[in-house]
Amino acid sequence: MRISDASPISPAGARIAAAAALVLLLCVPLVVRDIYRLDLGITVLIWASLATAWNISGGFAGGLSLGHAAFFGVGAYTSTLLFLRLGITPWIGIFAGAVLAAMLGALLGVITFRLKGPFFVLATLAFGIVVHIINVNWRGLTRGAAGLLLPFRGGPQNMLFLNLWAYWYTGLGLLVLTVGVSMGIERSRLGYYLVALREDEDAARSLGVRVVRSKVIAAAVSAALAACAGSVYAAFIQYIDPDSTTQFELSVQIALVAIVGGMGTTFGPVLGAAIVIPLGEMLRARLGGGAALVVYGFLLMVIVLTAPNGAIAGVRLLVRRLRRLIDSRRKADA
Amino acid sequence: MNTGIRRVVCIAMIVTFAMTGVQLFARGQAQQPQPAVTADGAAITTLRVGALFPQTGGMAFGGSNALQGTQIAVELFNETNPYGITVELVSADAPDPATGTTGVRQLITQQNVDVVMGTFSSAVASATAPAAERLNVLYVETTAWAEGITRNTSNVLRTTISSGSLGAAAADFILTGLAQELGVAEADIRVALVFTDDEFGTSIADAAVGRIQSSRARLVVRESYPAATTSDLSSVLLRIQQERPHAVIHIAQVPDGVLFWRQAQQLGVDMPAVVGVGGGYGQVEFARPLGTNADGIFNVVPPTSGSINVDSLTPAAQNLLNELQTRVTQRGWTQGPYTDWGFMGAWVFLNEIVPNAASTSIADMMAAAANVRVDALDSITGFGFEFAGVNHENSGQNLRAIPVVQQWQGGQLRVTYPHELAVADFVNVPLPPWSQRTQAIGQ
Amino acid sequence: MQLVLQIVANGLLIGGLYALLAVGLTLIFGVLRVVNFAHAEFMMLGMYGAYWLWSIYGLDPYVSVFLITPVVFLLGVAVDRLVVQRSIGKPDVTVVFATLGLSILLQNAALTLWRADIRSVSTFATGSVFVVGGVRLSVAMTVSFAAALLFALGLWFFLTRTMYGKAIQAVAQNRRAAALMGIDVKRVYLFTYSVAVAAAGAMGVLVAPIFTIFPRVGQTHIVTIFVIVVLGGLGSVPGAVVAALLVGIIRAGAGFLIGTAWGELAYFAVFLLVLIVRPQGFFGRRGAEVYGG
């Protein structure tokens, strides 16, 4: 049993393909000199990481979380506050945020592991709102709605760069980290457990899968990675406030990116970010905000109704067809 | 056997995909023309202005108004065109800081704008003004009030007021003009403070609290609530009823402002004076549903055309206002305070700063701004323009944007304080108790 | 004492208003097993209906409610056919995100069509109050409170006393068995969804004299409504009513005692606690939360 049993690409093939893609992504700043496109690209990288993080608990373990903005926010605020108050560089703060978020994620995992379907969704939603309310009202710590501005102090040693390409590589590093962890989990015993639990919890339990442990670890890892994305976001935008870090709408968007790309697969969420973020930008520019969101809502509806496996399923279909074509050619040649 | 071929095919596929992606990315860059006006060029002939306002999300209403004012200012400037300067306006949506930041970068690098104008939302401006600073582009803030926008940056010209001055002005008014009118000594005054928990509300509230705490007056209620999700303010009102403050400072958006008053009426909570600060309390949409019950409610804001004595303006300013009103009506828009501030900020920038700037660089624009002196009577908003120099702690701030205290009177906002600027006397001080009001039905 | 009574009254009235939304939401969940994220958007549409009929034709919302409710019902029929029924029986992700997408679509359609302007309706009911034993009750709130109770009672009667109502209950308990018994399950879904969103629309019309009207107005209520239906037990109509009234009172009380901001936090914390300790809510069937229905 594999998480992505429909994958037409062998693990070795996937590894090589990923390495090739990585090399290409490394070259992007050499080719793309236009700030706006690079900016958009960095946003895509951060979203890809965030959706990948969500996917570990949402896709692999099957718990649709609508509260992941909370972990993103914890990451953003932890690294930023450590920097502002104690002068600790975000390069270290990012790990502090990840640890804190992992603890919160584990806590949430412990209290929600037996909830299913809409109950789980609503519990995570409520959790996200609790974190948001605390964020808005604990003004002594977070400055509330006034937000925190990262002073441009020190430069690279504080994850603050003048050149966007440096953010591109930071974002890329983040993506490699999240995708790496995701791939590791997919192949590990934990990955098999999670899928077994997702598909049939009772059967899995009777086969000796440790339910609570698996779910809690998945929740903690997912939260930690989301927090890492939050720290990078904070260093990139250099201003954070509750509405842009812990709001409910953000949680919806995180899940949406993963779903559009294809949840339960390692590369689906990455593909999702590459589709959704530029599409959203394009629609906004072409149609203006309201109309763009009408299209957005409509697309979301259509995708989950007609293609709940996401865009990655389409890509796989394409790969499979192509391979069949090549195979038949070879046969014909022989 | 064919795993090798599989691999090759897969890699080829991915490479093609990625290459296409890279090319798509790269294409925009190839087509991109050089900026029309370079920072070290001669006097400006064309100016590309990026307008960055929230057009979606919770702040779409005020943001759209401000954008409409900006659009009309540019339109009018191009039609009259006294300096031979053509202004091109490009707009981008800024519903939140992240989208706003992407928007700024897009406007500057993709649309090649020479200056960014915005933002209505203080939270968005807190992120976007520094973003423009890092790209060395001037930022003209016409509509957002947060103190930090000018303090933390070196590229911002703010034509409108700052939140610190608003909050302090509200408290000052209560401690002086209002206390006198109510016949209460400063030491006896009790104040309630109710505000939305967003940047707008908290930054004004902080300034008001600071002012009240340094006086002998007492702050008896201090309540915040989330504007976007509040459907019931009865508990706040009952607290007010218990504490019986002389004055309530309420910083609100329109929906919660209306709800506050409708529930105050339902619960019969009598308040001798209520002082709103900008935002919702300044909108017609706030006062209209309250009908005659709005009469006597105070509001502290930078003045607008709706509140000042328009006849006292210079003929040129009156003409300008007429033009604005005609165009707003033609398009079926509504003219709110943010329309006025967005319009006038853009108008002063285009007419007083751009023609006198040697180039579009921040330094040259700031140098030109330093010489601006616009009299209050030459402005449709009733406040003048004079920008703090680079050495000022609040550099770039319009020092003549001074709040006034207005009062709703017969569906209009009229300036009633300070007395030297007043166009009307106080009415309903203290506000009549609900038991003495006729069963008021708004129109 | 007077004060305590007034707080309880305020809480009850606002709770009644929540109830009208919550009963529909919980009914949809009970029968269709769908969390209708777009529920409050139908309320928003009802409010706009009330506004347009009032501002153009001068119709009082208490009259126009009889015109608008059927229209929202028909809209519910269309949405059920086009969106909701297609998601039934599909994975959780489809069920959750189809209506979430619908909510985004409706909100922004309203924004595009009618702009972000904040509109309001003022009628005789806006400022009028009954005074009962020194406690002040808003006329408009009392009317919507009464409507909510009537709707809940009527629905309860219908579900337990009529043939069709029993058929709906049968579908709620076991859709396969119900289908085998010859019940047209799809029609039951259609009927349930449309009635529930029509109630949300009606509520929108009835509260138009109090609340201002703008595209995102649904968002001010939806999360509260989620809390209520879970507390009451997803799928339980009486549970939703009791929980709505309770939440109304808790909010009013907590708001008065510890302030609105922290009161809000307290009540979400209680919600989380209930989810952990008794996820089936007060009235829900035990085990429902574990098996997703």
mmCIF file of N, CA and C in Angstrom, chain C residues 91-174:
data_model
loop_
_atom_site.group_PDB
_atom_site.id
_atom_site.type_symbol
_atom_site.label_atom_id
_atom_site.label_comp_id
_atom_site.label_asym_id
_atom_site.label_seq_id
_atom_site.Cartn_x
_atom_site.Cartn_y
_atom_site.Cartn_z
ATOM 1 N N PRO C 91 -16.236 12.382 -1.132
ATOM 2 C CA PRO C 91 -15.352 12.516 0.029
ATOM 3 C C PRO C 91 -15.607 13.807 0.799
ATOM 4 N N ASP C 92 -15.163 13.824 2.064
ATOM 5 C CA ASP C 92 -15.343 14.999 2.921
ATOM 6 C C ASP C 92 -14.923 16.294 2.251
ATOM 7 N N VAL C 93 -13.815 16.207 1.542
ATOM 8 C CA VAL C 93 -13.259 17.428 0.966
ATOM 9 C C VAL C 93 -14.266 18.067 0.005
ATOM 10 N N THR C 94 -14.975 17.255 -0.773
ATOM 11 C CA THR C 94 -15.977 17.786 -1.691
ATOM 12 C C THR C 94 -17.122 18.407 -0.911
ATOM 13 N N VAL C 95 -17.574 17.679 0.100
ATOM 14 C CA VAL C 95 -18.729 18.138 0.858
ATOM 15 C C VAL C 95 -18.435 19.482 1.526
ATOM 16 N N VAL C 96 -17.245 19.620 2.101
ATOM 17 C CA VAL C 96 -16.914 20.855 2.826
ATOM 18 C C VAL C 96 -16.665 22.012 1.867
ATOM 19 N N PHE C 97 -15.860 21.743 0.834
ATOM 20 C CA PHE C 97 -15.398 22.873 0.024
ATOM 21 C C PHE C 97 -16.371 23.290 -1.076
ATOM 22 N N ALA C 98 -17.341 22.445 -1.416
ATOM 23 C CA ALA C 98 -18.327 22.871 -2.410
ATOM 24 C C ALA C 98 -19.137 24.039 -1.869
ATOM 25 N N THR C 99 -19.612 23.919 -0.624
ATOM 26 C CA THR C 99 -20.418 25.016 -0.093
ATOM 27 C C THR C 99 -19.554 26.208 0.311
ATOM 28 N N LEU C 100 -18.291 25.932 0.661
ATOM 29 C CA LEU C 100 -17.377 27.029 0.962
ATOM 30 C C LEU C 100 -17.143 27.861 -0.304
ATOM 31 N N GLY C 101 -16.967 27.176 -1.427
ATOM 32 C CA GLY C 101 -16.823 27.857 -2.710
ATOM 33 C C GLY C 101 -18.075 28.654 -3.036
ATOM 34 N N LEU C 102 -19.220 28.056 -2.760
ATOM 35 C CA LEU C 102 -20.493 28.738 -3.021
ATOM 36 C C LEU C 102 -20.591 30.015 -2.194
ATOM 37 N N SER C 103 -20.126 29.931 -0.948
ATOM 38 C CA SER C 103 -20.166 31.099 -0.073
ATOM 39 C C SER C 103 -19.304 32.229 -0.629
ATOM 40 N N ILE C 104 -18.094 31.888 -1.076
ATOM 41 C CA ILE C 104 -17.211 32.901 -1.667
ATOM 42 C C ILE C 104 -17.872 33.506 -2.898
ATOM 43 N N LEU C 105 -18.474 32.641 -3.703
ATOM 44 C CA LEU C 105 -19.112 33.090 -4.945
ATOM 45 C C LEU C 105 -20.273 34.049 -4.670
ATOM 46 N N LEU C 106 -21.163 33.665 -3.753
ATOM 47 C CA LEU C 106 -22.340 34.497 -3.489
ATOM 48 C C LEU C 106 -21.941 35.842 -2.887
ATOM 49 N N GLN C 107 -21.005 35.800 -1.917
ATOM 50 C CA GLN C 107 -20.550 37.043 -1.287
ATOM 51 C C GLN C 107 -20.016 38.030 -2.313
ATOM 52 N N ASN C 108 -19.188 37.511 -3.207
ATOM 53 C CA ASN C 108 -18.544 38.418 -4.149
ATOM 54 C C ASN C 108 -19.423 38.756 -5.335
ATOM 55 N N ALA C 109 -20.405 37.889 -5.616
ATOM 56 C CA ALA C 109 -21.399 38.261 -6.615
ATOM 57 C C ALA C 109 -22.169 39.471 -6.099
ATOM 58 N N ALA C 110 -22.520 39.434 -4.816
ATOM 59 C CA ALA C 110 -23.221 40.573 -4.225
ATOM 60 C C ALA C 110 -22.347 41.822 -4.269
ATOM 61 N N LEU C 111 -21.052 41.628 -3.993
ATOM 62 C CA LEU C 111 -20.117 42.764 -4.018
ATOM 63 C C LEU C 111 -20.033 43.360 -5.424
ATOM 64 N N THR C 112 -19.991 42.493 -6.424
ATOM 65 C CA THR C 112 -19.883 42.978 -7.793
ATOM 66 C C THR C 112 -21.175 43.641 -8.249
ATOM 67 N N LEU C 113 -22.303 43.032 -7.909
ATOM 68 C CA LEU C 113 -23.590 43.566 -8.366
ATOM 69 C C LEU C 113 -23.980 44.846 -7.635
ATOM 70 N N TRP C 114 -23.819 44.830 -6.329
ATOM 71 C CA TRP C 114 -24.375 45.931 -5.527
ATOM 72 C C TRP C 114 -23.311 46.757 -4.847
ATOM 73 N N ARG C 115 -22.052 46.526 -5.141
ATOM 74 C CA ARG C 115 -20.930 47.248 -4.538
ATOM 75 C C ARG C 115 -20.892 47.080 -3.024
ATOM 76 N N ALA C 116 -19.862 47.657 -2.437
ATOM 77 C CA ALA C 116 -19.641 47.445 -1.009
ATOM 78 C C ALA C 116 -20.431 48.421 -0.143
ATOM 79 N N ASP C 117 -21.277 49.255 -0.769
ATOM 80 C CA ASP C 117 -22.031 50.260 -0.006
ATOM 81 C C ASP C 117 -22.784 49.625 1.152
ATOM 82 N N ILE C 118 -22.814 50.341 2.258
ATOM 83 C CA ILE C 118 -23.523 49.831 3.424
ATOM 84 C C ILE C 118 -24.928 50.420 3.423
ATOM 85 N N ARG C 119 -25.915 49.548 3.347
ATOM 86 C CA ARG C 119 -27.295 50.008 3.221
ATOM 87 C C ARG C 119 -28.059 49.694 4.497
ATOM 88 N N SER C 120 -29.149 50.430 4.671
ATOM 89 C CA SER C 120 -29.933 50.146 5.865
ATOM 90 C C SER C 120 -31.405 50.390 5.600
ATOM 91 N N VAL C 121 -32.224 49.706 6.354
ATOM 92 C CA VAL C 121 -33.672 49.833 6.279
ATOM 93 C C VAL C 121 -34.132 50.360 7.625
ATOM 94 N N SER C 122 -34.969 51.406 7.608
ATOM 95 C CA SER C 122 -35.515 51.896 8.873
ATOM 96 C C SER C 122 -37.033 51.855 8.799
ATOM 97 N N THR C 123 -37.661 51.155 9.696
ATOM 98 C CA THR C 123 -39.121 51.098 9.715
ATOM 99 C C THR C 123 -39.599 51.437 11.111
ATOM 100 N N PHE C 124 -40.919 51.341 11.300
ATOM 101 C CA PHE C 124 -41.463 51.617 12.632
ATOM 102 C C PHE C 124 -40.834 50.694 13.678
ATOM 103 N N ALA C 125 -40.420 49.505 13.233
ATOM 104 C CA ALA C 125 -39.911 48.516 14.183
ATOM 105 C C ALA C 125 -38.490 48.825 14.643
ATOM 106 N N THR C 126 -37.796 49.694 13.903
ATOM 107 C CA THR C 126 -36.382 49.906 14.183
ATOM 108 C C THR C 126 -36.118 50.373 15.600
ATOM 109 N N GLY C 127 -36.843 51.409 16.015
ATOM 110 C CA GLY C 127 -36.539 51.975 17.329
ATOM 111 C C GLY C 127 -37.576 51.644 18.380
ATOM 112 N N SER C 128 -38.664 50.931 17.985
ATOM 113 C CA SER C 128 -39.726 50.719 18.975
ATOM 114 C C SER C 128 -39.374 49.615 19.957
ATOM 115 N N VAL C 129 -39.869 49.761 21.166
ATOM 116 C CA VAL C 129 -39.619 48.764 22.212
ATOM 117 C C VAL C 129 -40.900 48.461 22.973
ATOM 118 N N PHE C 130 -41.017 47.238 23.458
ATOM 119 C CA PHE C 130 -41.997 46.905 24.489
ATOM 120 C C PHE C 130 -41.268 47.063 25.805
ATOM 121 N N VAL C 131 -41.982 47.499 26.824
ATOM 122 C CA VAL C 131 -41.365 47.462 28.148
ATOM 123 C C VAL C 131 -42.183 46.508 28.995
ATOM 124 N N VAL C 132 -41.578 45.419 29.387
ATOM 125 C CA VAL C 132 -42.269 44.421 30.212
ATOM 126 C C VAL C 132 -41.565 44.342 31.560
ATOM 127 N N GLY C 133 -42.234 44.817 32.566
ATOM 128 C CA GLY C 133 -41.661 44.774 33.911
ATOM 129 C C GLY C 133 -40.312 45.463 33.983
ATOM 130 N N GLY C 134 -40.192 46.591 33.296
ATOM 131 C CA GLY C 134 -38.948 47.343 33.344
ATOM 132 C C GLY C 134 -37.889 46.821 32.391
ATOM 133 N N VAL C 135 -38.144 45.687 31.765
ATOM 134 C CA VAL C 135 -37.183 45.148 30.804
ATOM 135 C C VAL C 135 -37.584 45.597 29.398
ATOM 136 N N ARG C 136 -36.612 46.117 28.673
ATOM 137 C CA ARG C 136 -36.917 46.678 27.355
ATOM 138 C C ARG C 136 -36.646 45.647 26.269
ATOM 139 N N LEU C 137 -37.659 45.421 25.430
ATOM 140 C CA LEU C 137 -37.535 44.442 24.354
ATOM 141 C C LEU C 137 -37.750 45.128 23.011
ATOM 142 N N SER C 138 -36.786 45.010 22.133
ATOM 143 C CA SER C 138 -36.924 45.613 20.824
ATOM 144 C C SER C 138 -38.024 44.895 20.039
ATOM 145 N N VAL C 139 -38.872 45.682 19.377
ATOM 146 C CA VAL C 139 -39.972 45.096 18.606
ATOM 147 C C VAL C 139 -39.427 44.202 17.493
ATOM 148 N N ALA C 140 -38.455 44.734 16.748
ATOM 149 C CA ALA C 140 -37.932 43.978 15.615
ATOM 150 C C ALA C 140 -37.289 42.668 16.064
ATOM 151 N N MET C 141 -36.550 42.735 17.170
ATOM 152 C CA MET C 141 -35.900 41.524 17.667
ATOM 153 C C MET C 141 -36.939 40.527 18.167
ATOM 154 N N THR C 142 -37.985 41.064 18.806
ATOM 155 C CA THR C 142 -39.015 40.177 19.333
ATOM 156 C C THR C 142 -39.745 39.458 18.193
ATOM 157 N N VAL C 143 -39.997 40.209 17.122
ATOM 158 C CA VAL C 143 -40.662 39.593 15.970
ATOM 159 C C VAL C 143 -39.802 38.464 15.402
ATOM 160 N N SER C 144 -38.506 38.730 15.232
ATOM 161 C CA SER C 144 -37.669 37.673 14.653
ATOM 162 C C SER C 144 -37.515 36.512 15.637
ATOM 163 N N PHE C 145 -37.537 36.835 16.922
ATOM 164 C CA PHE C 145 -37.488 35.782 17.941
ATOM 165 C C PHE C 145 -38.716 34.881 17.829
ATOM 166 N N ALA C 146 -39.890 35.532 17.710
ATOM 167 C CA ALA C 146 -41.134 34.771 17.596
ATOM 168 C C ALA C 146 -41.123 33.927 16.322
ATOM 169 N N ALA C 147 -40.652 34.529 15.233
ATOM 170 C CA ALA C 147 -40.605 33.808 13.968
ATOM 171 C C ALA C 147 -39.711 32.579 14.087
ATOM 172 N N ALA C 148 -38.597 32.748 14.780
ATOM 173 C CA ALA C 148 -37.668 31.628 14.936
ATOM 174 C C ALA C 148 -38.318 30.494 15.712
ATOM 175 N N LEU C 149 -38.992 30.864 16.808
ATOM 176 C CA LEU C 149 -39.630 29.820 17.617
ATOM 177 C C LEU C 149 -40.743 29.136 16.835
ATOM 178 N N LEU C 150 -41.546 29.945 16.115
ATOM 179 C CA LEU C 150 -42.628 29.385 15.308
ATOM 180 C C LEU C 150 -42.079 28.411 14.283
ATOM 181 N N PHE C 151 -41.001 28.837 13.638
ATOM 182 C CA PHE C 151 -40.404 27.995 12.601
ATOM 183 C C PHE C 151 -39.905 26.689 13.208
ATOM 184 N N ALA C 152 -39.218 26.812 14.332
ATOM 185 C CA ALA C 152 -38.665 25.611 14.962
ATOM 186 C C ALA C 152 -39.792 24.669 15.399
ATOM 187 N N LEU C 153 -40.849 25.253 16.019
ATOM 188 C CA LEU C 153 -41.972 24.438 16.466
ATOM 189 C C LEU C 153 -42.677 23.785 15.284
ATOM 190 N N GLY C 154 -42.929 24.612 14.251
ATOM 191 C CA GLY C 154 -43.607 24.107 13.059
ATOM 192 C C GLY C 154 -42.817 22.963 12.451
ATOM 193 N N LEU C 155 -41.517 23.160 12.392
ATOM 194 C CA LEU C 155 -40.647 22.151 11.790
ATOM 195 C C LEU C 155 -40.685 20.873 12.621
ATOM 196 N N TRP C 156 -40.620 21.062 13.935
ATOM 197 C CA TRP C 156 -40.642 19.912 14.836
ATOM 198 C C TRP C 156 -41.953 19.124 14.656
ATOM 199 N N PHE C 157 -43.062 19.873 14.595
ATOM 200 C CA PHE C 157 -44.367 19.256 14.401
ATOM 201 C C PHE C 157 -44.387 18.507 13.071
ATOM 202 N N PHE C 158 -43.904 19.187 12.042
ATOM 203 C CA PHE C 158 -43.898 18.602 10.702
ATOM 204 C C PHE C 158 -43.067 17.317 10.656
ATOM 205 N N LEU C 159 -41.905 17.369 11.292
ATOM 206 C CA LEU C 159 -41.003 16.210 11.233
ATOM 207 C C LEU C 159 -41.556 15.019 12.009
ATOM 208 N N THR C 160 -42.272 15.305 13.102
ATOM 209 C CA THR C 160 -42.702 14.189 13.947
ATOM 210 C C THR C 160 -44.138 13.752 13.682
ATOM 211 N N ARG C 161 -44.966 14.647 13.118
ATOM 212 C CA ARG C 161 -46.390 14.328 13.028
ATOM 213 C C ARG C 161 -46.892 14.040 11.615
ATOM 214 N N THR C 162 -46.120 14.391 10.598
ATOM 215 C CA THR C 162 -46.639 14.189 9.244
ATOM 216 C C THR C 162 -45.883 13.056 8.563
ATOM 217 N N MET C 163 -46.525 12.509 7.537
ATOM 218 C CA MET C 163 -45.917 11.408 6.802
ATOM 219 C C MET C 163 -44.596 11.844 6.173
ATOM 220 N N TYR C 164 -44.668 13.032 5.478
ATOM 221 C CA TYR C 164 -43.480 13.463 4.769
ATOM 222 C C TYR C 164 -42.353 13.788 5.744
ATOM 223 N N GLY C 165 -42.755 14.358 6.856
ATOM 224 C CA GLY C 165 -41.778 14.665 7.884
ATOM 225 C C GLY C 165 -41.088 13.400 8.368
ATOM 226 N N LYS C 166 -41.893 12.349 8.538
ATOM 227 C CA LYS C 166 -41.305 11.090 8.987
ATOM 228 C C LYS C 166 -40.386 10.511 7.918
ATOM 229 N N ALA C 167 -40.770 10.732 6.671
ATOM 230 C CA ALA C 167 -39.913 10.275 5.573
ATOM 231 C C ALA C 167 -38.562 10.981 5.657
ATOM 232 N N ILE C 168 -38.613 12.289 5.944
ATOM 233 C CA ILE C 168 -37.358 13.048 6.068
ATOM 234 C C ILE C 168 -36.519 12.480 7.215
ATOM 235 N N GLN C 169 -37.165 12.196 8.312
ATOM 236 C CA GLN C 169 -36.442 11.612 9.453
ATOM 237 C C GLN C 169 -35.827 10.278 9.080
ATOM 238 N N ALA C 170 -36.587 9.510 8.301
ATOM 239 C CA ALA C 170 -36.076 8.206 7.881
ATOM 240 C C ALA C 170 -34.804 8.378 7.060
ATOM 241 N N VAL C 171 -34.817 9.359 6.167
ATOM 242 C CA VAL C 171 -33.631 9.623 5.346
ATOM 243 C C VAL C 171 -32.463 10.038 6.237
ATOM 244 N N ALA C 172 -32.787 10.867 7.245
ATOM 245 C CA ALA C 172 -31.734 11.330 8.140
ATOM 246 C C ALA C 172 -31.093 10.155 8.863
ATOM 247 N N GLN C 173 -31.926 9.166 9.229
ATOM 248 C CA GLN C 173 -31.379 8.042 9.993
ATOM 249 C C GLN C 173 -30.605 7.062 9.124
ATOM 250 N N ASN C 174 -31.147 6.791 7.949
ATOM 251 C CA ASN C 174 -30.478 5.823 7.091
ATOM 252 C C ASN C 174 -30.973 6.015 5.656
#
